[in-house]
Structures are given as C-alpha cells and as structure tokens.
Short mmCIF file of C-alpha atoms and ligand atoms in Angstrom, two decimals:
data_model
loop_
_atom_site.label_atom_id
_atom_site.label_comp_id
_atom_site.label_asym_id
_atom_site.label_seq_id
_atom_site.Cartn_x
_atom_site.Cartn_y
_atom_site.Cartn_z
CA MET A 21 -6.71 -19.13 12.36
CA PRO A 22 -3.81 -21.23 11.05
CA ARG A 23 -4.53 -23.04 7.80
CA SER A 24 -3.60 -26.18 6.01
CA GLY A 25 -2.62 -27.90 9.23
CA THR A 26 0.13 -25.37 9.76
CA SER A 27 0.38 -23.70 13.22
CA ALA A 28 0.26 -19.94 13.65
CA PRO A 29 3.94 -19.87 15.01
CA ALA A 30 5.01 -22.04 12.02
CA GLU A 31 3.40 -19.64 9.57
CA THR A 32 5.14 -16.61 11.22
CA ALA A 33 8.39 -18.51 11.09
CA LEU A 34 7.93 -19.48 7.43
CA VAL A 35 7.07 -15.83 6.42
CA ALA A 36 10.13 -14.53 8.41
CA GLN A 37 12.45 -17.03 6.79
CA ARG A 38 11.24 -16.19 3.23
CA LEU A 39 11.43 -12.52 3.95
CA ALA A 40 15.04 -12.89 5.18
CA GLN A 41 15.97 -14.98 2.10
CA LEU A 42 14.47 -12.36 -0.25
CA LEU A 43 16.28 -9.42 1.28
CA ASP A 44 19.47 -11.28 1.56
CA GLN A 45 19.56 -12.49 -1.99
CA HIS A 46 18.05 -9.42 -3.55
CA PRO A 47 18.91 -6.30 -1.47
CA PRO A 48 16.28 -3.66 -2.63
CA GLY A 49 19.11 -0.95 -3.26
CA ASP A 50 20.98 -3.23 -5.52
CA SER A 51 18.04 -4.94 -7.27
CA GLU A 52 16.02 -3.97 -10.30
CA ASP A 53 12.32 -3.83 -9.51
CA LEU A 54 11.45 -6.48 -11.89
CA GLU A 55 14.06 -8.91 -10.48
CA PHE A 56 12.92 -8.13 -6.95
CA GLY A 57 9.22 -8.54 -7.76
CA GLY A 58 10.00 -11.88 -9.52
CA ALA A 59 11.91 -13.18 -6.64
CA GLN A 60 9.05 -11.90 -4.22
CA TYR A 61 6.63 -14.02 -6.22
CA ASP A 62 8.78 -17.04 -6.50
CA LEU A 63 9.46 -17.13 -2.73
CA GLY A 64 5.59 -16.92 -1.98
CA LEU A 65 5.42 -13.48 -0.74
CA ALA A 66 3.37 -11.83 -3.51
CA TRP A 67 -0.10 -12.90 -2.09
CA VAL A 68 0.90 -15.10 1.06
CA ASP A 69 -2.56 -16.80 1.18
CA PHE A 70 -2.29 -18.09 -2.37
CA PRO A 71 -1.13 -21.70 -2.89
CA GLN A 72 2.69 -22.42 -3.02
CA GLY A 73 3.77 -22.16 -6.73
CA SER A 74 1.15 -19.39 -7.37
CA GLY A 75 2.91 -16.55 -5.61
CA GLY A 76 1.87 -17.67 -1.97
CA LEU A 77 2.69 -19.85 0.91
CA ALA A 78 -0.91 -20.92 1.77
CA VAL A 79 -0.75 -19.09 4.99
CA SER A 80 -3.23 -16.61 6.62
CA ARG A 81 -3.74 -13.43 4.70
CA ARG A 82 -2.89 -11.34 7.77
CA HIS A 83 0.86 -12.18 7.15
CA GLN A 84 0.70 -9.93 4.03
CA ARG A 85 0.78 -6.90 6.40
CA THR A 86 4.10 -8.14 7.88
CA VAL A 87 5.47 -8.65 4.42
CA SER A 88 4.46 -5.04 3.44
CA ASN A 89 5.89 -3.52 6.55
CA VAL A 90 9.18 -5.40 6.43
CA LEU A 91 9.76 -4.57 2.77
CA ALA A 92 8.80 -0.95 3.20
CA LYS A 93 11.26 -0.69 6.00
CA ALA A 94 14.02 -2.26 3.88
CA GLY A 95 13.32 0.38 1.03
CA ALA A 96 11.70 -2.10 -1.46
CA SER A 97 9.77 -0.48 -4.18
CA VAL A 98 5.94 -1.09 -4.48
CA ALA A 99 5.77 0.42 -8.00
CA ASN A 100 4.63 -2.90 -9.32
CA VAL A 101 1.44 -2.82 -7.25
CA SER A 102 0.60 0.82 -7.82
CA ARG A 103 1.14 0.42 -11.61
CA ASN A 104 -1.17 -2.60 -11.63
CA VAL A 105 -3.78 -2.05 -8.97
CA ILE A 106 -6.42 -3.85 -10.80
CA GLY A 107 -4.29 -6.91 -11.59
CA TYR A 108 -2.87 -7.09 -8.16
CA GLY A 109 -6.05 -6.56 -6.07
CA MET A 110 -8.81 -7.97 -8.37
CA GLY A 111 -7.34 -9.92 -11.33
CA ALA A 112 -5.11 -12.17 -9.25
CA PRO A 113 -7.85 -13.47 -6.85
CA THR A 114 -10.13 -13.90 -9.88
CA VAL A 115 -7.66 -15.96 -11.95
CA LEU A 116 -6.77 -17.98 -8.73
CA ALA A 117 -10.45 -18.80 -8.00
CA HIS A 118 -11.59 -19.48 -11.54
CA GLY A 119 -8.54 -20.07 -13.71
CA THR A 120 -7.26 -23.34 -15.00
CA PRO A 121 -3.72 -24.45 -13.76
CA GLU A 122 -2.38 -23.26 -17.09
CA GLN A 123 -3.98 -19.88 -16.72
CA ARG A 124 -2.59 -19.44 -13.26
CA ALA A 125 0.90 -20.33 -14.45
CA ARG A 126 0.65 -18.02 -17.45
CA TYR A 127 -0.79 -14.82 -15.86
CA LEU A 128 -0.07 -14.54 -12.13
CA ARG A 129 3.72 -14.02 -12.12
CA PRO A 130 3.86 -11.10 -14.70
CA MET A 131 0.74 -9.70 -13.13
CA PHE A 132 2.56 -9.38 -9.74
CA THR A 133 5.68 -7.97 -11.36
CA ALA A 134 3.54 -5.52 -13.45
CA GLU A 135 5.26 -6.64 -16.70
CA GLU A 136 1.65 -7.08 -17.71
CA VAL A 137 -0.91 -4.56 -16.51
CA TRP A 138 -4.48 -5.44 -16.27
CA CYS A 139 -7.84 -3.56 -16.56
CA GLN A 140 -11.44 -4.30 -15.79
CA LEU A 141 -13.94 -4.17 -18.67
CA PHE A 142 -17.27 -4.41 -16.80
CA SER A 143 -19.20 -1.07 -17.12
CA GLU A 144 -21.05 0.00 -20.23
CA PRO A 145 -22.97 3.12 -21.11
CA GLY A 146 -26.14 1.21 -20.30
CA ALA A 147 -24.95 -0.93 -17.60
CA GLY A 148 -23.12 0.17 -14.40
CA SER A 149 -25.10 -0.45 -11.18
CA ASP A 150 -27.08 -2.94 -13.17
CA LEU A 151 -23.99 -4.66 -14.45
CA ALA A 152 -25.68 -7.97 -15.05
CA GLY A 153 -27.85 -6.10 -17.80
CA LEU A 154 -24.78 -5.50 -20.05
CA SER A 155 -25.00 -5.83 -23.74
CA THR A 156 -21.42 -6.40 -25.17
CA ARG A 157 -21.89 -9.65 -27.18
CA ALA A 158 -19.56 -12.63 -27.49
CA VAL A 159 -20.53 -15.22 -30.17
CA GLN A 160 -18.54 -18.52 -30.34
CA ASP A 161 -16.86 -19.38 -33.67
CA GLY A 162 -15.06 -22.69 -33.23
CA ASP A 163 -12.17 -22.23 -30.82
CA GLU A 164 -12.71 -18.55 -30.72
CA TRP A 165 -15.19 -15.97 -29.59
CA ILE A 166 -16.06 -12.94 -31.61
CA VAL A 167 -16.74 -9.90 -29.50
CA ASN A 168 -18.71 -6.63 -30.29
CA GLY A 169 -19.67 -3.90 -27.98
CA GLN A 170 -18.52 -0.96 -25.88
CA LYS A 171 -17.15 -0.52 -22.31
CA VAL A 172 -16.62 2.61 -20.43
CA TRP A 173 -14.73 4.03 -17.45
CA THR A 174 -12.03 1.45 -18.00
CA THR A 175 -9.20 2.57 -15.59
CA LEU A 176 -5.74 2.12 -17.01
CA ALA A 177 -6.95 0.56 -20.33
CA HIS A 178 -4.23 2.64 -22.14
CA THR A 179 -1.39 0.91 -20.10
CA SER A 180 -2.92 -2.54 -20.03
CA THR A 181 -1.82 -5.71 -21.75
CA TRP A 182 -4.84 -7.76 -20.49
CA GLY A 183 -8.47 -6.93 -19.79
CA LEU A 184 -11.05 -8.68 -17.47
CA LEU A 185 -14.04 -8.83 -19.85
CA VAL A 186 -17.56 -9.88 -19.00
CA ALA A 187 -19.72 -10.23 -22.11
CA ARG A 188 -23.18 -11.66 -23.00
CA THR A 189 -22.97 -15.12 -24.53
CA ASP A 190 -26.70 -16.07 -24.31
CA PRO A 191 -29.33 -13.40 -24.72
CA ASP A 192 -32.26 -16.04 -24.53
CA VAL A 193 -31.85 -16.66 -20.74
CA ALA A 194 -32.30 -14.36 -17.75
CA LYS A 195 -29.68 -11.69 -17.47
CA HIS A 196 -27.40 -13.08 -14.82
CA ALA A 197 -27.32 -16.56 -16.52
CA GLY A 198 -26.28 -15.49 -20.06
CA LEU A 199 -22.80 -14.10 -19.12
CA THR A 200 -19.28 -15.40 -19.74
CA TYR A 201 -15.95 -14.05 -18.47
CA PHE A 202 -12.79 -13.65 -20.71
CA ILE A 203 -9.33 -12.41 -20.64
CA VAL A 204 -8.87 -10.17 -23.60
CA ASP A 205 -5.69 -9.06 -25.27
CA MET A 206 -5.85 -5.14 -25.00
CA ARG A 207 -3.44 -4.73 -27.82
CA GLY A 208 -5.14 -7.19 -30.20
CA GLU A 209 -7.05 -6.35 -33.35
CA GLY A 210 -10.43 -4.86 -33.08
CA VAL A 211 -9.72 -3.23 -29.59
CA GLU A 212 -9.89 0.55 -29.55
CA VAL A 213 -9.05 2.58 -26.43
CA ARG A 214 -10.25 6.19 -26.41
CA PRO A 215 -9.32 8.49 -23.43
CA LEU A 216 -12.00 10.01 -21.14
CA ARG A 217 -11.02 13.13 -19.28
CA GLN A 218 -12.06 13.56 -15.62
CA ILE A 219 -12.86 16.63 -13.49
CA THR A 220 -9.14 16.54 -12.39
CA GLY A 221 -7.98 17.05 -15.86
CA GLU A 222 -6.38 13.49 -15.93
CA ALA A 223 -7.57 10.74 -18.30
CA GLU A 224 -6.78 7.68 -16.18
CA PHE A 225 -9.60 5.86 -17.74
CA SER A 226 -11.07 5.31 -21.19
CA GLU A 227 -13.85 4.00 -23.37
CA VAL A 228 -13.08 0.63 -25.07
CA TYR A 229 -14.68 -0.45 -28.35
CA PHE A 230 -14.65 -4.09 -29.53
CA THR A 231 -15.28 -4.59 -33.14
CA ASP A 232 -15.14 -8.17 -34.34
CA THR A 233 -12.51 -8.80 -31.61
CA ARG A 234 -11.40 -12.55 -31.54
CA ILE A 235 -10.54 -14.06 -28.15
CA PRO A 236 -9.25 -17.74 -28.06
CA ASP A 237 -11.63 -19.98 -26.10
CA ALA A 238 -8.48 -20.79 -23.89
CA ASN A 239 -8.80 -17.33 -22.53
CA ARG A 240 -12.32 -17.93 -21.15
CA LEU A 241 -12.31 -17.70 -17.34
CA GLY A 242 -14.84 -20.12 -15.85
CA ALA A 243 -17.53 -22.01 -17.81
CA ARG A 244 -19.79 -20.58 -20.46
CA GLY A 245 -22.85 -18.94 -18.61
CA GLU A 246 -20.81 -18.75 -15.33
CA GLY A 247 -19.61 -15.07 -15.94
CA TRP A 248 -21.83 -13.61 -13.16
CA ALA A 249 -20.22 -15.83 -10.51
CA VAL A 250 -16.67 -15.00 -11.77
CA SER A 251 -17.65 -11.35 -11.85
CA ILE A 252 -18.68 -11.44 -8.17
CA THR A 253 -15.30 -12.61 -7.20
CA THR A 254 -13.79 -9.60 -8.99
CA LEU A 255 -16.33 -7.14 -7.52
CA MET A 256 -15.99 -8.44 -3.92
CA HIS A 257 -12.17 -8.12 -4.11
CA GLU A 258 -12.58 -4.60 -5.70
CA ARG A 259 -14.60 -3.39 -2.71
CA VAL A 260 -12.06 -4.68 -0.29
CA ALA A 261 -9.09 -3.31 -2.39
CA ILE A 262 -10.67 0.11 -2.54
CA GLY A 263 -12.14 0.45 0.93
CA SER A 264 -9.81 -1.51 3.17
CA ALA A 265 -6.25 -0.75 1.84
CA PRO A 266 -3.92 -1.07 4.76
CA MET A 267 -3.15 2.37 6.25
CA PRO A 268 -0.91 3.51 9.05
CA ARG A 269 -2.50 5.31 11.98
CA GLY A 270 -3.21 8.92 10.97
CA GLY A 271 -2.18 8.24 7.37
CA GLY A 272 -3.90 8.85 3.97
CA ALA A 273 -6.50 11.59 3.68
CA ILE A 274 -6.80 12.39 7.32
CA GLY A 275 -2.97 12.62 7.52
CA GLU A 276 -3.16 15.23 4.78
CA ALA A 277 -5.74 17.31 6.69
CA VAL A 278 -3.83 17.22 9.88
CA GLY A 279 -0.64 18.17 8.02
CA LEU A 280 -2.39 21.14 6.53
CA TRP A 281 -3.68 22.15 9.90
CA LYS A 282 -0.10 21.97 11.44
CA ASP A 283 1.64 23.55 8.46
CA ARG A 284 -0.55 26.64 8.40
CA GLY A 285 -0.53 27.04 12.28
CA LEU A 286 -4.25 27.02 12.36
CA THR A 287 -6.00 27.50 15.87
CA ASP A 288 -9.76 27.99 15.12
CA PRO A 289 -11.42 25.89 17.86
CA VAL A 290 -14.47 24.97 15.87
CA LYS A 291 -12.41 23.66 12.99
CA ARG A 292 -10.15 21.87 15.46
CA ASP A 293 -13.17 20.13 16.82
CA GLN A 294 -14.27 19.06 13.24
CA LEU A 295 -10.77 17.82 12.48
CA ALA A 296 -10.68 15.64 15.72
CA ALA A 297 -14.13 14.18 14.82
CA LEU A 298 -12.84 13.27 11.40
CA TRP A 299 -9.78 11.87 12.86
CA ALA A 300 -11.70 9.65 15.17
CA GLU A 301 -13.97 8.47 12.32
CA ALA A 302 -10.96 7.57 10.19
CA GLU A 303 -9.28 5.74 13.04
CA ALA A 304 -12.48 3.72 13.77
CA LEU A 305 -12.62 2.77 10.10
CA ARG A 306 -8.89 1.83 10.02
CA LEU A 307 -9.30 -0.40 13.07
CA THR A 308 -12.49 -1.97 11.69
CA ASN A 309 -10.63 -2.83 8.41
CA LEU A 310 -7.71 -4.17 10.40
CA ARG A 311 -9.91 -6.46 12.42
CA ALA A 312 -11.75 -7.64 9.15
CA THR A 313 -8.25 -8.42 7.67
CA GLN A 314 -7.20 -10.29 10.72
CA MET A 315 -10.30 -12.26 10.72
CA ALA A 316 -10.34 -12.97 6.92
CA GLY A 317 -9.60 -16.44 5.74
CA VAL A 318 -8.99 -17.20 2.03
CA GLY A 319 -11.37 -16.99 -1.00
CA THR A 320 -13.83 -14.37 -1.93
CA PRO A 321 -14.70 -11.77 0.66
CA GLY A 322 -18.35 -11.69 1.66
CA PRO A 323 -20.81 -8.71 1.26
CA GLU A 324 -19.31 -7.28 4.46
CA GLY A 325 -16.60 -5.76 2.15
CA SER A 326 -19.28 -3.33 1.16
CA THR A 327 -19.29 -1.75 4.66
CA GLY A 328 -15.63 -0.67 4.41
CA LYS A 329 -16.12 0.66 0.82
CA LEU A 330 -19.25 2.67 1.75
CA GLN A 331 -17.65 4.12 4.90
CA TRP A 332 -14.34 4.94 3.17
CA ALA A 333 -16.00 6.56 0.19
CA GLU A 334 -18.12 8.93 2.30
CA LEU A 335 -15.32 9.75 4.76
CA GLN A 336 -12.84 10.50 1.94
CA LYS A 337 -15.24 13.09 0.57
CA LYS A 338 -15.95 14.66 3.98
CA ILE A 339 -12.04 14.82 4.80
CA TYR A 340 -11.25 16.52 1.50
CA GLU A 341 -14.20 18.96 1.68
CA PHE A 342 -12.88 19.93 5.16
CA ALA A 343 -9.21 20.01 3.83
CA VAL A 344 -10.08 22.44 0.94
CA GLY A 345 -11.97 24.51 3.46
CA LEU A 346 -8.72 24.89 5.42
CA LEU A 347 -7.10 26.25 2.21
CA GLY A 348 -9.56 29.08 2.00
CA PRO A 349 -9.51 31.07 -1.32
CA GLU A 350 -6.26 29.39 -2.25
CA ALA A 351 -8.32 26.18 -2.95
CA LEU A 352 -9.74 27.85 -6.04
CA ALA A 353 -6.25 28.23 -7.60
CA TYR A 354 -6.20 24.75 -9.14
CA PRO A 355 -2.69 24.07 -10.42
CA SER A 356 -3.57 22.77 -13.74
CA THR A 357 -4.53 24.08 -17.14
CA TYR A 358 -6.57 20.96 -17.63
CA GLU A 359 -4.11 19.67 -20.10
CA GLU A 360 -4.93 15.96 -20.72
CA ILE A 361 -2.57 13.86 -18.71
CA ARG A 362 -2.44 10.03 -19.26
CA PRO A 363 -1.00 8.65 -16.04
CA ASN A 364 1.26 5.81 -16.60
CA GLU A 365 2.83 4.92 -13.19
CA ALA A 366 -0.45 4.71 -11.16
CA ALA A 367 -4.17 5.18 -11.76
CA SER A 368 -3.95 8.69 -10.44
CA GLY A 369 -0.89 10.82 -11.14
CA ARG A 370 -0.30 14.31 -9.50
CA ARG A 371 -1.11 14.61 -5.80
CA ASP A 372 -2.25 17.74 -4.02
CA THR A 373 -5.17 18.66 -1.85
CA GLN A 374 -7.29 20.45 -4.62
CA LYS A 375 -6.83 17.49 -6.98
CA ASN A 376 -7.48 15.00 -4.19
CA PHE A 377 -10.70 16.84 -3.38
CA LEU A 378 -11.85 16.72 -7.02
CA ARG A 379 -10.83 12.97 -7.32
CA SER A 380 -12.67 12.04 -4.07
CA ARG A 381 -15.96 12.87 -5.73
CA ALA A 382 -15.55 9.69 -7.70
CA ASN A 383 -14.93 7.52 -4.64
CA SER A 384 -18.72 7.01 -4.06
CA ILE A 385 -19.15 5.93 -7.69
CA GLU A 386 -16.15 3.68 -8.65
CA GLY A 387 -16.27 0.07 -7.45
CA GLY A 388 -20.06 0.35 -6.92
CA THR A 389 -21.82 3.43 -5.81
CA SER A 390 -22.87 4.20 -2.12
CA GLU A 391 -26.44 3.63 -2.88
CA ILE A 392 -25.66 0.17 -4.20
CA MET A 393 -23.40 -0.58 -1.26
CA ARG A 394 -26.45 0.25 0.96
CA ASN A 395 -28.63 -1.98 -0.98
CA ILE A 396 -26.18 -4.72 -0.64
CA LEU A 397 -25.85 -4.27 3.14
CA GLY A 398 -29.51 -3.99 3.56
CA GLU A 399 -30.43 -7.08 1.61
CA ARG A 400 -27.45 -9.43 2.11
CA VAL A 401 -26.23 -8.50 5.52
CA LEU A 402 -29.26 -7.14 7.40
CA GLY A 403 -31.79 -9.38 5.59
CA LEU A 404 -34.19 -6.62 4.77
CA PRO A 405 -36.75 -7.01 1.95
CA ARG A 406 -35.21 -7.16 -1.57
CA GLU A 407 -35.64 -4.38 -4.14
CA PRO A 408 -38.31 -5.20 -6.63
CA ARG A 409 -36.69 -6.92 -9.72
CA PRO A 410 -39.10 -6.46 -12.70
CA ASP A 411 -36.68 -8.38 -15.06
CA LYS A 412 -36.27 -11.39 -12.79
CA GLY A 413 -36.53 -14.68 -14.79
CA ILE A 414 -37.22 -12.84 -18.06
CA PRO A 415 -34.87 -13.63 -21.04
CA TRP A 416 -32.45 -10.74 -21.32
CA LYS A 417 -33.43 -10.13 -24.94
CA ASP A 418 -37.10 -9.48 -23.83
CA VAL A 419 -36.23 -6.92 -21.08
CA PRO A 420 -37.37 -3.52 -22.24
CA ARG A 421 -34.36 -1.10 -22.53
C1 FAD B 923 -13.04 6.80 -11.22
C2 FAD B 923 -13.83 5.60 -11.57
C3 FAD B 923 -13.12 4.56 -12.10
C4 FAD B 923 -13.97 3.44 -12.72
N1 FAD B 923 -13.15 2.41 -13.13
C5 FAD B 923 -13.93 1.36 -13.77
C6 FAD B 923 -13.17 0.32 -14.32
O1 FAD B 923 -11.91 0.34 -14.30
N2 FAD B 923 -13.87 -0.66 -15.00
C7 FAD B 923 -15.22 -0.59 -14.97
O2 FAD B 923 -15.79 -1.66 -15.49
N3 FAD B 923 -15.92 0.42 -14.49
C8 FAD B 923 -15.28 1.39 -13.77
N4 FAD B 923 -15.95 2.46 -13.25
C9 FAD B 923 -17.43 2.51 -13.51
C10 FAD B 923 -18.17 2.27 -12.13
O3 FAD B 923 -18.17 0.89 -11.75
C11 FAD B 923 -19.64 2.82 -12.42
O4 FAD B 923 -19.60 4.11 -12.67
C12 FAD B 923 -20.53 2.44 -11.36
O5 FAD B 923 -20.76 1.11 -11.02
C13 FAD B 923 -21.96 3.15 -11.46
O6 FAD B 923 -22.46 2.92 -12.66
P1 FAD B 923 -22.99 4.03 -13.58
O7 FAD B 923 -21.94 5.12 -13.76
O8 FAD B 923 -23.48 3.39 -14.83
O9 FAD B 923 -24.19 4.74 -12.82
P2 FAD B 923 -25.65 4.26 -12.82
O10 FAD B 923 -25.78 2.77 -12.51
O11 FAD B 923 -26.42 4.65 -13.97
O12 FAD B 923 -26.22 5.00 -11.54
C14 FAD B 923 -26.65 6.37 -11.53
C15 FAD B 923 -27.24 6.72 -10.22
O13 FAD B 923 -28.35 5.87 -9.84
C16 FAD B 923 -28.18 5.26 -8.61
N5 FAD B 923 -28.81 3.91 -8.72
C17 FAD B 923 -28.61 3.06 -9.67
N6 FAD B 923 -29.31 1.95 -9.38
C18 FAD B 923 -29.86 2.16 -8.13
C19 FAD B 923 -30.54 1.24 -7.21
N7 FAD B 923 -30.91 0.07 -7.67
N8 FAD B 923 -30.90 1.76 -5.99
C20 FAD B 923 -30.54 3.04 -5.63
N9 FAD B 923 -29.76 3.77 -6.45
C21 FAD B 923 -29.40 3.42 -7.64
C22 FAD B 923 -26.57 5.15 -8.50
O14 FAD B 923 -26.25 5.02 -7.13
C23 FAD B 923 -26.17 6.43 -9.01
O15 FAD B 923 -26.21 7.58 -8.19
C24 FAD B 923 -15.30 3.57 -12.70
C25 FAD B 923 -15.89 4.76 -12.28
C26 FAD B 923 -15.18 5.68 -11.79
C27 FAD B 923 -15.97 6.89 -11.24
#
C-alpha cells in the first residue's frame, strides 16, 4: 500500500532516483564503508520506511529489498549491518518509535554506519522467558539513574558502545508496570562485561554486571514505567529480524545442505527424498516471509512475527541435523580446539557445517524460545485460553521467587 499520499509508482521512482544518486556519488569500489553508509543514511536508504531525515523516505518497507538487491549487485559492503545486527534490526525501530527527536538525531546515523554498535540487555539469570519479572534495579537520583544488577546472554556486549537496557524502577507495582527502558553507555563506569563461551567455542555473548552505574535521565527511552511497552517493540522486531531475514531462493542453510549433497556426489534415494522435503519447507517459509514483508506497513510488527521465528528455528535445526548426517564420521572432526574466540565483525564468526549445526541449537532459544512462540501464537493469534498467571496484579516485590 502506498503511504503518506505517495503513489506506488512515485515511491518506486523515488527509491530508484536515490539509489542512482548514491551509486553515482559514492561508487562502492572507491568509497570507504563509513562514507558509503553515511551517504546511504543521508539519502534515506538506510530504513526506507523511516521518516525523511531519520534514514528513510517514508515509503513502504518492501522497497528495502530493492535497495539491498541493487546495492549487492553494485558490490556495496553490508559489513555495517552484520557488525551491528541488534542496532540495525531492533535498536533503530525502538529509538524511532519511542525516542525523542533529539535521541533520533543523536543515535540513528552512527547506528546505521556501525560507528556505534548496540547490544540488548534484557535477559537475566532469573528472567528470560518471564522477562517482565526481571530484577535489575534503577533508582532515580536527580537527573540521573543509579543501576545495579546483572544481565546475561548479551550478544556483542564486548563490541558495543550502547546497550538497550530494561530495568525495574518501581517494585511496588505489578511486574509489567514497574519497568523503565534506558540507553546505557557500555564503556561507562560501573559496567563490567565478562565473556560466556558457547558450545561452538566462540564467546559472542557475555554477562554484564552493573554496579552503581549512572545513566542520565536524558537516556531514558519512553516514560518512566512504560518500559514494557518499549520492550515489546524491541522484541517484536527481534523476532522478525531473526526469523524473516530476506533470503534468496535456495539460500542459507538449505543452500548449504544442497551444496554438500552436490559436492560429494551423493545419490542415496532416501536421503535425496529427505533433502527435497526440507527444500520444500525452506521455500514455503521463504515465500511466507516474503508475503509478510510485502504486506507489512510501518511500526511494530504484530504477534504474527512469532510464526516466522518459530518455523525458522525448528527448520534450521532440522536442516543442520540432516547436513551433519551427510558428512558422516567426518562431522565429528570439529575444526576447533575450543579456544575462546571473541568475534568482532559479526555475532558469529567462522562458518562451517559442524559449527553451524552446533550454533543452530541456540536458534530455538534466542529471541524467545519455541515454547514461548507457541504460547504467543496460541493466545494472541488463535485466541486460545491464556496460561495461568499467578503473579497477575501482585506487586513485583511480593511475588515469591
Ligand atoms: C545465542 C543466544 C543469544 C542471545 N542473545 C541475547 C541478547 O543479546 N540479549 C538478551 O537479553 N538475551 C539474549 N539471549 C537470551 C534469550 O532471550 C533467553 O535465553 C530466552 O529468552 C530464554 O530464557 P532463559 O534462557 O532464561 O530460559 P527460561 O525462560 O528459564 O526457560 C527454560 C525452558 O523453560 C521453557 N519455558 C519457560 N517458560 C515457559 C512457559 N510459560 N511455557 C512453556 N515453556 C516455558 C522454555 O521454553 C525453555 O525451554 C540469547 C540467547 C541465546 C541462546
């Protein structure tokens, strides 16, 4: 649907004109990534559905695919996006939806160029699926907040400049009502980042400790007590970013499995049948995601984003189980001595089938587990009876834990 009174052909023409201008003035081969990314933002091609002046053109989100395709063909780098996946996919829409004009102007451009990398400080040792039960405390002190607590599984905390933090500001009200959302300086005083090593050997995420960390009130995102609503924006975009990333036909995990099949000249008819069934599932998911993107307007995606996340996570695991099966005994020869690697360029560094198999086990946990996705779909899409909520309406401080 064309938006802002602009017709669909006018939107297409505007995007094409800006792309031509970008490539003409900043030929990818001759431009530094930073310069190119900055120009892409200034021309409104960072997030095309964002308003003009905030990295967008206020046109339908579906044009972003055209931008990606044209820039990929021209050889433009996407290192800024892979280095800053959380900022690009989750931080930006959250700052846009809930930030003040000053916050948008301050954060969005360096977020897009990845001059400033972002991380998400939501999960805690006692609060993952039950995120609204979190305990990290923020207490107001004049124009500042003092934060104490611990976060965990914080992807890219070690490379981040800024963190998206949700903390408890009022323990006397029910759990969802007592939260506030902040932007925290990851290099500030009282922030300690400790690596956590995964099954792959890599430490792409960390535990983060806050000890009397001071955050200026100007870094609050949304009103005091509105942290849950702001968090929902981040979470919905997280699910879409994880489960619905644009993929060429036969690309991604299924492409890797087909590649292995071909490279090894395999012929087993049973395995071929299994591969074909996985390919069909992957293609159905790709087309469903494509349709969802085409139909998407602007703003926060709905609970339907959970469908893509759920299907993607379960399919990734199935495909990589199948792929390591094709490797046979060779699959056991994992090419790593489990040295601790801290990837800097992307959330996940080295790529090979064994590692991808191990990493895929996390797909049904990160961004909300498959059980939680099913709960959301059951309750909010299908309208089934809700789970019992024994802590509903009870002040957070009185909930047994
Ligand atoms: C690779 C990876 C990267 C991550 N990156 C980040 C990050 O950058 N920032 C961040 O904040 N967090 C991050 N996380 C954390 C992630 O969001 C949580 O692990 C996830 O939400 C689950 O929480 P939990 O680990 O506390 O498990 P729990 O909530 O303790 O769940 C344990 C098990 O119980 C099940 N369960 C829990 N409640 C229910 C229920 N009501 N109904 C049915 N089953 C239920 C779960 O499905 C799961 O199987 C990451 C996790 C991974 C694996």
